[in-house]
Amino acid sequence: MNYSGFLNMVPECALIVALLLAFITDFTCPLKDRERLPVPSVLVSLMILATSVICAVSDPATVFGGIYVTTEAVNVMKCILAFGTFVVLVMARPWLESNPSHGGEFYMLIISTLLGMFMMMSSGSFLMFFLGLEMASVPLACLVAFDRHRKESAEGAAKYILMATFSSGVMLFGISFIYAATGTLYFDDVAAVITAKPLTIMGLTFFFSGLGFKISLVPFHFWTADTYQGAPTPVTGYLSVISKGAAAITLCIILTKVFQPMVEYWDYMLYIVIVLSITVANLFAIRQSELKRFMAFSSISQAGYIMLAVVGNSQLGMASLTYYVLVYIVANMSVFTVINVVERNNGGRTDMAAYNGFYQTNPKLSFLMTLALFSLAGIPPFAGMFSKFFVFMAGVQNGDPWAYFVVFIALVNTVVSLYYYLLIVKAMYITKTDEPLPTFQSDIYTKCALAICTAGIALFGVVSCIYEWIAAASM
């Protein structure tokens, strides 16, 4: 083995160092001193360092016989996911201060899942892909069950791990079909010999089903609402953006790289799944009164919009998907940051009725949450409008009449999504209550997370160099 290949895996090596430092610091730190020692600050700094390294190391590389492949587009997505994880860590700090004995485990699990996602996105074979997927999925189940004193957390983790196990089995079954038909697990070799025949079509269907679970696409979404509601709020935010973004870009890469000769089959599969995901999720979101379940169905709908970029099967599609994930991270994490601070100051309540009259007592938080909701709905001039515009453009890139129909359905559903996002705005600004939430002062970590996310919502759509950077990497 040529160990110099590890020099091309700088992002992963940086995360391994961060993981070791988190473990050593947590192991050697006395329990009574954990609140005083700067474990979170060290780890947050390491995440910033990892982001900088990922941005700097953007040269394509293929090492270890082609099992690890990195491209400029993948490096950009790694940078975005590391940035999103940094926001999650900042947002989670006040919650962890109430559980100082478990802070080390939280950071180790977060870094482990991110490392698995990095390996999954840089995989050059189905073997490496599956190992990275499991490396990301198993610690996520532990994170969902992290709040040991709530039965909903254990219930959500149980549903997540059962569905993850089932989806992994289905995916492995599909990969075995592909291996039987092609005699190899390497992406380039499979793409060179694969043809559309019953065995490979069945393998493609099972493989897509497995990743559809990770992205929460309909009809593989049944775990999402219960898991999002049961998990701690910072973990729910992490699940909704980081995990979804990694799985989406991986699916895009594999479909366009490995299954390119079968594009006419998976294009129509995507059409059906996109229409179902956007429509079903929007209809169910209208009926929700619990805010984390509401955001779960919102994330399912957003996953459908993300997959629109894959339909185009073009460079514009890859750039649009990456840009959409970036904008979705800042908007969604802004909402979850507000949910997190309200939950901690309101006895753990996350129902929508708790936000009645919120503007009367906390106008700044209400305003920032409104901006984030408008961005998720795609209202100009916020970044969400530009991200939706680019995925719609990518969706019709190939000129297929069915693609135009799917984009039209997505446009109609945008109006529906605006309605249910405005339900929260109505509760905060219009609905009256005799007992609104009391006025409270947000901590410095919440302010930092909201400042980062709000700046992204306002600037990512109008600062053209952001999209140009992503588009240049996708060429």
Coordinates of C-alpha atoms in Angstrom, one line a residue:
M1 CA 0.0 0.0 0.0
N2 CA 1.2 3.5 -0.9
Y3 CA 0.6 5.5 2.2
S4 CA 1.2 8.8 0.4
G5 CA -2.4 8.4 -0.8
F6 CA -3.5 9.7 2.6
L7 CA -2.1 13.1 1.6
N8 CA -5.0 13.3 -0.8
M9 CA -7.5 12.7 2.0
V10 CA -6.7 15.8 4.0
P11 CA -10.4 16.5 5.0
E12 CA -10.9 13.0 6.3
C13 CA -7.6 13.1 8.2
A14 CA -8.5 16.4 9.8
L15 CA -11.7 14.9 11.0
I16 CA -9.9 11.8 12.4
V17 CA -7.5 14.2 14.3
A18 CA -10.5 16.1 15.7
L19 CA -12.2 12.8 16.7
L20 CA -9.0 11.7 18.5
L21 CA -8.7 15.0 20.3
A22 CA -12.3 14.9 21.4
F23 CA -11.9 11.4 22.8
I24 CA -8.6 12.1 24.6
T25 CA -9.9 15.4 26.1
D26 CA -13.1 13.8 27.2
F27 CA -11.3 10.8 28.6
T28 CA -8.8 12.7 30.6
C29 CA -11.0 15.6 31.8
P30 CA -12.5 15.1 35.3
L31 CA -16.3 15.2 35.4
K32 CA -16.4 18.2 37.8
D33 CA -14.1 20.3 35.5
R34 CA -15.8 19.6 32.1
E35 CA -17.8 22.8 32.2
R36 CA -14.6 24.9 32.6
L37 CA -12.4 23.2 30.0
P38 CA -12.7 24.5 26.4
V39 CA -13.7 21.2 24.8
P40 CA -16.4 22.8 22.6
S41 CA -14.3 25.7 21.7
V42 CA -11.5 23.4 20.6
L43 CA -13.8 21.2 18.5
V44 CA -15.6 24.2 16.9
S45 CA -12.2 25.6 15.9
L46 CA -11.2 22.2 14.4
M47 CA -14.4 22.3 12.4
I48 CA -13.5 25.7 11.0
L49 CA -10.0 24.4 10.3
A50 CA -11.4 21.4 8.5
T51 CA -13.6 23.7 6.4
S52 CA -10.6 25.8 5.4
V53 CA -8.6 22.7 4.5
I54 CA -11.4 21.4 2.4
C55 CA -11.7 24.7 0.5
A56 CA -7.9 24.8 -0.1
V57 CA -7.5 21.2 -1.2
S58 CA -9.7 21.1 -4.2
D59 CA -7.6 19.2 -6.8
P60 CA -9.1 16.0 -8.1
A61 CA -7.4 12.8 -6.9
T62 CA -7.9 9.0 -7.3
V63 CA -6.1 6.9 -4.7
F64 CA -6.0 3.3 -3.4
G65 CA -6.8 1.7 -6.7
G66 CA -9.8 3.9 -7.4
I67 CA -11.7 3.1 -4.2
Y68 CA -11.4 6.7 -3.1
V69 CA -12.1 9.4 -5.7
T70 CA -12.4 13.1 -5.0
T71 CA -13.4 15.9 -7.4
E72 CA -13.7 19.6 -7.1
A73 CA -17.5 19.3 -6.8
V74 CA -17.2 16.8 -4.0
N75 CA -14.7 19.0 -2.2
V76 CA -17.1 22.0 -2.4
M77 CA -19.9 19.9 -0.9
K78 CA -17.6 18.7 1.9
C79 CA -16.9 22.4 2.6
I80 CA -20.6 23.2 2.8
L81 CA -21.4 20.2 5.0
A82 CA -18.5 21.1 7.4
F83 CA -19.8 24.6 7.5
G84 CA -23.3 23.3 8.3
T85 CA -21.9 21.1 11.0
F86 CA -20.1 24.0 12.6
V87 CA -23.4 25.9 12.8
V88 CA -25.0 22.8 14.5
L89 CA -22.2 22.7 17.0
V90 CA -22.6 26.4 17.8
M91 CA -26.3 26.0 18.1
A92 CA -26.0 22.9 20.3
R93 CA -23.6 24.4 22.8
P94 CA -26.3 25.9 25.3
W95 CA -28.1 22.5 25.2
L96 CA -24.9 20.7 26.0
E97 CA -24.1 23.0 28.9
S98 CA -27.1 21.4 30.7
N99 CA -25.5 17.9 30.0
P100 CA -21.8 18.5 30.5
S101 CA -21.1 14.8 31.2
H102 CA -22.2 13.9 27.7
G103 CA -20.6 16.7 25.7
G104 CA -17.6 14.6 24.6
E105 CA -19.8 11.8 23.3
F106 CA -22.0 14.2 21.3
Y107 CA -18.9 15.7 19.6
M108 CA -17.4 12.3 18.8
L109 CA -20.7 11.0 17.3
I110 CA -21.1 14.2 15.2
I111 CA -17.6 14.0 13.8
S112 CA -18.0 10.2 13.2
T113 CA -21.1 10.7 11.1
L114 CA -19.5 13.6 9.2
L115 CA -16.5 11.4 8.5
G116 CA -18.7 8.7 7.2
M117 CA -20.5 11.1 4.9
F118 CA -17.2 12.4 3.5
M119 CA -16.1 8.8 2.7
M120 CA -19.5 8.1 1.1
M121 CA -19.3 11.1 -1.1
S122 CA -15.7 10.3 -2.2
S123 CA -16.3 6.6 -2.8
G124 CA -15.2 5.1 -6.0
S125 CA -16.8 1.7 -5.5
F126 CA -20.0 0.3 -4.0
L127 CA -17.9 -1.2 -1.2
M128 CA -16.5 2.1 0.0
F129 CA -19.9 3.7 -0.5
F130 CA -21.7 1.2 1.8
L131 CA -19.0 1.4 4.5
G132 CA -19.3 5.2 4.5
L133 CA -23.1 5.0 4.6
E134 CA -23.0 2.7 7.6
M135 CA -20.3 4.8 9.3
A136 CA -22.7 7.8 9.0
S137 CA -25.9 6.0 9.9
V138 CA -25.0 4.1 13.1
P139 CA -23.8 7.1 15.1
L140 CA -26.8 9.0 13.9
A141 CA -29.1 6.5 15.7
C142 CA -27.1 7.1 18.9
L143 CA -27.5 10.9 18.5
V144 CA -31.3 10.5 18.0
A145 CA -31.4 8.6 21.3
F146 CA -29.1 11.0 23.1
D147 CA -31.7 12.4 25.4
R148 CA -32.1 9.4 27.7
H149 CA -34.8 11.0 29.8
R150 CA -37.4 11.3 27.1
K151 CA -39.2 8.2 25.8
E152 CA -39.8 10.0 22.5
S153 CA -36.1 10.1 21.9
A154 CA -35.7 6.3 22.4
E155 CA -38.8 5.7 20.2
G156 CA -37.5 7.9 17.5
A157 CA -34.1 6.1 17.6
A158 CA -35.7 2.7 17.5
K159 CA -37.7 3.6 14.4
Y160 CA -34.7 5.2 12.7
I161 CA -32.4 2.2 13.3
L162 CA -35.0 -0.3 12.2
M163 CA -35.7 1.5 9.0
A164 CA -32.0 2.1 8.4
T165 CA -31.4 -1.6 8.9
F166 CA -34.1 -2.5 6.5
S167 CA -33.1 0.0 3.9
S168 CA -29.4 -1.1 4.1
G169 CA -30.5 -4.7 3.5
V170 CA -32.6 -3.6 0.4
M171 CA -29.6 -1.6 -0.9
L172 CA -27.2 -4.5 -0.4
F173 CA -29.6 -6.7 -2.3
G174 CA -29.6 -4.2 -5.2
I175 CA -25.8 -3.9 -5.2
S176 CA -25.5 -7.7 -5.3
F177 CA -27.7 -7.7 -8.5
I178 CA -25.4 -5.0 -10.0
Y179 CA -22.3 -7.1 -9.1
A180 CA -23.9 -10.2 -10.6
A181 CA -24.6 -8.4 -13.9
T182 CA -21.3 -6.6 -14.2
G183 CA -18.7 -8.6 -12.2
T184 CA -17.3 -5.5 -10.4
L185 CA -18.1 -3.0 -7.7
Y186 CA -16.0 -0.1 -9.0
F187 CA -18.0 2.7 -10.4
D188 CA -16.0 3.3 -13.6
D189 CA -16.0 -0.4 -14.4
V190 CA -19.7 -0.8 -13.8
A191 CA -20.5 2.2 -16.0
A192 CA -18.4 0.8 -18.8
V193 CA -20.3 -2.5 -19.0
I194 CA -23.8 -2.0 -17.5
T195 CA -26.8 -2.3 -19.7
A196 CA -30.5 -2.0 -19.2
K197 CA -31.7 -5.6 -18.5
P198 CA -34.1 -7.0 -15.8
L199 CA -31.3 -7.8 -13.3
T200 CA -29.7 -4.3 -13.5
I201 CA -33.0 -2.5 -13.5
M202 CA -34.0 -4.4 -10.3
G203 CA -30.6 -3.6 -8.8
L204 CA -31.0 0.1 -9.6
T205 CA -34.5 0.1 -8.1
F206 CA -33.3 -1.5 -4.8
F207 CA -30.3 0.8 -4.6
F208 CA -32.4 3.9 -5.2
S209 CA -34.8 2.7 -2.5
G210 CA -32.0 2.5 0.1
L211 CA -30.7 6.0 -0.6
G212 CA -34.3 7.3 -0.8
F213 CA -34.6 6.4 2.9
K214 CA -31.6 8.6 3.8
I215 CA -33.0 11.5 1.8
S216 CA -36.5 11.0 3.2
L217 CA -38.2 10.7 -0.2
V218 CA -41.7 9.4 -0.4
P219 CA -42.5 6.5 0.0
F220 CA -39.4 5.9 2.1
H221 CA -40.2 8.7 4.6
F222 CA -42.3 7.1 7.3
W223 CA -39.5 7.3 9.9
T224 CA -38.9 11.0 9.5
A225 CA -41.7 12.7 11.5
D226 CA -41.3 10.5 14.6
T227 CA -37.5 10.6 14.5
Y228 CA -37.4 14.4 14.1
Q229 CA -39.9 14.9 17.0
G230 CA -38.1 12.5 19.3
A231 CA -34.5 13.6 18.7
P232 CA -32.9 16.5 20.5
T233 CA -33.5 19.7 18.5
P234 CA -29.8 20.2 17.5
V235 CA -29.7 16.5 16.2
T236 CA -33.0 17.1 14.3
G237 CA -31.3 20.1 12.6
Y238 CA -28.3 18.0 11.8
L239 CA -30.5 15.2 10.3
S240 CA -32.5 17.6 8.3
V241 CA -29.7 19.3 6.4
I242 CA -26.3 17.6 6.8
S243 CA -27.3 14.0 6.4
K244 CA -29.8 14.8 3.6
G245 CA -27.2 16.9 1.7
A246 CA -24.6 14.2 1.8
A247 CA -27.0 11.5 0.6
A248 CA -28.4 13.8 -2.1
I249 CA -25.0 14.6 -3.7
T250 CA -24.0 10.9 -3.4
L251 CA -27.1 9.8 -5.2
C252 CA -26.6 12.4 -7.9
I253 CA -23.0 11.3 -8.5
I254 CA -23.8 7.6 -8.7
L255 CA -26.8 8.0 -10.9
T256 CA -25.0 10.3 -13.4
K257 CA -21.7 8.4 -13.2
V258 CA -22.6 4.7 -12.8
F259 CA -26.1 4.4 -14.2
Q260 CA -25.7 6.9 -17.0
P261 CA -26.5 4.2 -19.7
M262 CA -29.8 3.6 -17.9
V263 CA -30.8 7.3 -17.7
E264 CA -34.2 6.8 -19.3
Y265 CA -35.2 4.4 -16.5
W266 CA -34.1 6.4 -13.4
D267 CA -35.3 9.7 -14.9
Y268 CA -38.9 8.4 -14.8
M269 CA -38.3 6.9 -11.4
L270 CA -37.2 10.3 -10.2
Y271 CA -40.3 12.0 -11.8
I272 CA -42.6 9.9 -9.7
V273 CA -40.7 10.2 -6.5
I274 CA -40.3 14.0 -6.8
V275 CA -44.0 14.6 -7.4
L276 CA -45.0 12.3 -4.5
S277 CA -42.4 13.8 -2.1
I278 CA -43.4 17.4 -2.7
T279 CA -47.1 16.8 -2.9
V280 CA -47.6 14.3 0.0
A281 CA -45.2 16.2 2.3
N282 CA -47.0 19.5 1.7
L283 CA -50.4 18.1 2.4
F284 CA -49.3 16.5 5.6
A285 CA -47.4 19.6 6.7
I286 CA -50.6 21.6 6.7
R287 CA -52.1 19.2 9.3
Q288 CA -49.3 19.4 11.8
S289 CA -49.5 21.3 15.1
E290 CA -46.1 20.1 16.5
L291 CA -43.3 22.2 15.0
K292 CA -40.6 19.6 14.7
R293 CA -43.0 17.2 12.9
F294 CA -44.0 20.2 10.8
M295 CA -40.3 20.7 9.9
A296 CA -40.0 17.0 9.2
F297 CA -42.6 17.2 6.4
S298 CA -41.1 20.4 5.2
S299 CA -37.7 18.6 4.9
I300 CA -39.4 15.8 2.9
S301 CA -40.8 18.4 0.5
Q302 CA -37.4 20.2 0.3
A303 CA -35.8 16.8 -0.6
G304 CA -38.1 16.6 -3.6
Y305 CA -37.0 20.0 -4.8
I306 CA -33.3 18.9 -4.3
M307 CA -33.9 15.9 -6.5
L308 CA -35.2 18.1 -9.3
A309 CA -31.6 19.1 -10.0
V310 CA -30.7 15.5 -10.6
V311 CA -33.4 15.1 -13.3
G312 CA -31.5 17.5 -15.6
N313 CA -28.5 15.1 -15.7
S314 CA -26.1 18.0 -16.4
Q315 CA -23.4 20.2 -14.9
L316 CA -26.1 22.8 -14.1
G317 CA -27.9 20.1 -12.1
M318 CA -24.8 19.3 -10.0
A319 CA -24.2 23.0 -9.3
S320 CA -27.9 23.7 -8.6
L321 CA -28.1 20.8 -6.1
T322 CA -25.0 21.9 -4.3
Y323 CA -26.2 25.5 -4.1
Y324 CA -29.6 24.4 -3.0
V325 CA -28.1 22.4 -0.1
L326 CA -26.0 25.5 1.0
V327 CA -29.1 27.8 1.0
Y328 CA -31.2 25.1 2.7
I329 CA -28.6 24.7 5.5
V330 CA -28.7 28.4 6.5
A331 CA -32.5 28.7 6.3
N332 CA -33.3 25.4 8.0
M333 CA -30.7 25.8 10.8
S334 CA -32.0 29.3 11.5
V335 CA -35.5 27.9 12.1
F336 CA -34.1 25.1 14.3
T337 CA -31.9 27.5 16.3
V338 CA -35.1 29.5 17.2
I339 CA -36.9 26.3 18.0
N340 CA -34.0 25.2 20.2
V341 CA -33.8 28.4 22.2
V342 CA -37.6 28.6 22.6
E343 CA -37.7 25.0 23.7
R344 CA -35.1 25.6 26.4
N345 CA -37.0 28.7 27.7
N346 CA -40.5 27.3 27.6
G347 CA -40.3 24.0 29.5
G348 CA -39.5 21.9 26.4
R349 CA -42.6 22.9 24.4
T350 CA -42.3 22.6 20.6
D351 CA -46.0 22.8 19.6
M352 CA -47.0 25.6 17.3
A353 CA -49.4 27.1 19.8
A354 CA -46.4 28.0 22.0
Y355 CA -45.5 30.6 19.3
N356 CA -48.8 32.5 19.6
G357 CA -48.1 36.1 20.2
F358 CA -44.3 35.4 20.0
Y359 CA -43.7 38.8 18.3
Q360 CA -45.1 40.7 21.3
T361 CA -42.4 39.4 23.7
N362 CA -39.5 38.4 21.4
P363 CA -39.7 40.6 18.2
K364 CA -36.1 40.0 17.1
L365 CA -36.4 36.2 17.2
S366 CA -39.8 36.4 15.4
F367 CA -38.3 38.5 12.7
L368 CA -35.3 36.2 12.1
M369 CA -37.5 33.1 12.0
T370 CA -39.8 34.9 9.5
L371 CA -36.9 35.6 7.2
A372 CA -35.8 31.9 7.4
L373 CA -39.4 30.7 6.6
F374 CA -39.7 33.1 3.7
S375 CA -36.4 31.7 2.3
L376 CA -37.6 28.1 2.7
A377 CA -40.8 29.1 0.8
G378 CA -38.8 30.7 -2.0
I379 CA -40.0 34.3 -1.6
P380 CA -37.7 36.9 -3.2
P381 CA -35.3 38.5 -2.5
F382 CA -34.1 35.8 -0.1
A383 CA -31.6 33.1 -1.1
G384 CA -34.3 30.4 -1.2
M385 CA -35.9 32.0 -4.3
F386 CA -32.6 31.8 -6.2
S387 CA -32.0 28.2 -5.2
K388 CA -35.4 27.1 -6.3
F389 CA -35.0 29.0 -9.6
F390 CA -31.7 27.1 -10.4
V391 CA -33.2 23.7 -9.6
F392 CA -36.2 24.4 -11.8
M393 CA -33.8 25.4 -14.6
A394 CA -31.8 22.3 -14.1
G395 CA -35.0 20.2 -14.1
V396 CA -36.0 21.2 -17.6
Q397 CA -32.5 21.2 -19.0
N398 CA -32.9 18.0 -21.0
G399 CA -36.1 19.2 -22.7
D400 CA -38.2 16.2 -21.7
P401 CA -41.9 17.1 -21.8
W402 CA -42.4 15.1 -18.6
A403 CA -39.7 17.2 -16.9
Y404 CA -41.7 20.3 -17.7
F405 CA -44.8 18.7 -16.1
V406 CA -42.8 17.8 -13.0
V407 CA -41.5 21.3 -12.7
F408 CA -45.0 22.7 -13.1
I409 CA -46.2 20.5 -10.2
A410 CA -43.3 21.7 -8.1
L411 CA -44.2 25.3 -8.9
V412 CA -47.8 24.7 -7.8
N413 CA -46.6 23.1 -4.6
T414 CA -44.5 26.1 -3.9
V415 CA -47.7 28.1 -3.4
V416 CA -49.0 25.4 -1.0
S417 CA -45.7 25.5 1.0
L418 CA -46.0 29.3 1.3
Y419 CA -49.4 28.8 2.9
Y420 CA -48.2 26.4 5.6
Y421 CA -45.0 28.4 6.3
L422 CA -47.2 31.4 6.8
L423 CA -49.2 29.5 9.5
I424 CA -46.1 30.0 11.8
V425 CA -45.9 33.6 10.8
K426 CA -49.6 34.0 11.6
A427 CA -49.1 32.4 15.0
M428 CA -46.2 34.8 15.8
Y429 CA -47.7 38.0 14.6
I430 CA -51.5 37.8 14.4
T431 CA -52.8 35.1 16.8
K432 CA -53.5 36.5 20.2
T433 CA -53.0 34.7 23.5
D434 CA -53.4 35.7 27.1
E435 CA -50.1 33.9 28.0
P436 CA -47.5 34.5 25.4
L437 CA -43.9 33.3 25.8
P438 CA -42.1 35.5 28.3
T439 CA -39.3 37.8 27.1
F440 CA -35.9 36.1 27.4
Q441 CA -32.4 36.9 26.5
S442 CA -30.7 34.6 24.0
D443 CA -27.2 33.3 24.8
I444 CA -24.1 34.2 22.8
Y445 CA -24.0 30.9 21.0
T446 CA -27.6 31.3 19.8
K447 CA -26.9 34.8 18.6
C448 CA -23.8 33.6 16.7
A449 CA -25.7 30.8 15.0
L450 CA -28.6 33.1 14.0
A451 CA -26.2 35.8 12.8
I452 CA -24.4 33.3 10.5
C453 CA -27.6 31.8 9.1
T454 CA -29.3 35.2 8.6
A455 CA -26.3 36.5 6.8
G456 CA -26.4 33.5 4.5
I457 CA -30.1 33.9 3.9
A458 CA -29.6 37.6 2.9
L459 CA -26.3 37.3 1.0
F460 CA -26.1 33.8 -0.7
G461 CA -28.7 34.8 -3.2
V462 CA -27.3 38.2 -4.3
V463 CA -23.5 37.6 -3.9
S464 CA -22.8 36.0 -7.3
C465 CA -19.3 34.7 -6.4
I466 CA -20.9 32.0 -4.2
Y467 CA -22.8 30.4 -7.1
E468 CA -19.9 31.0 -9.5
W469 CA -17.5 29.1 -7.1
I470 CA -19.9 26.2 -7.0
A471 CA -20.6 26.2 -10.7
A472 CA -16.9 26.3 -11.6
A473 CA -16.3 23.3 -9.4
S474 CA -19.1 21.3 -11.1
M475 CA -17.7 21.7 -14.6

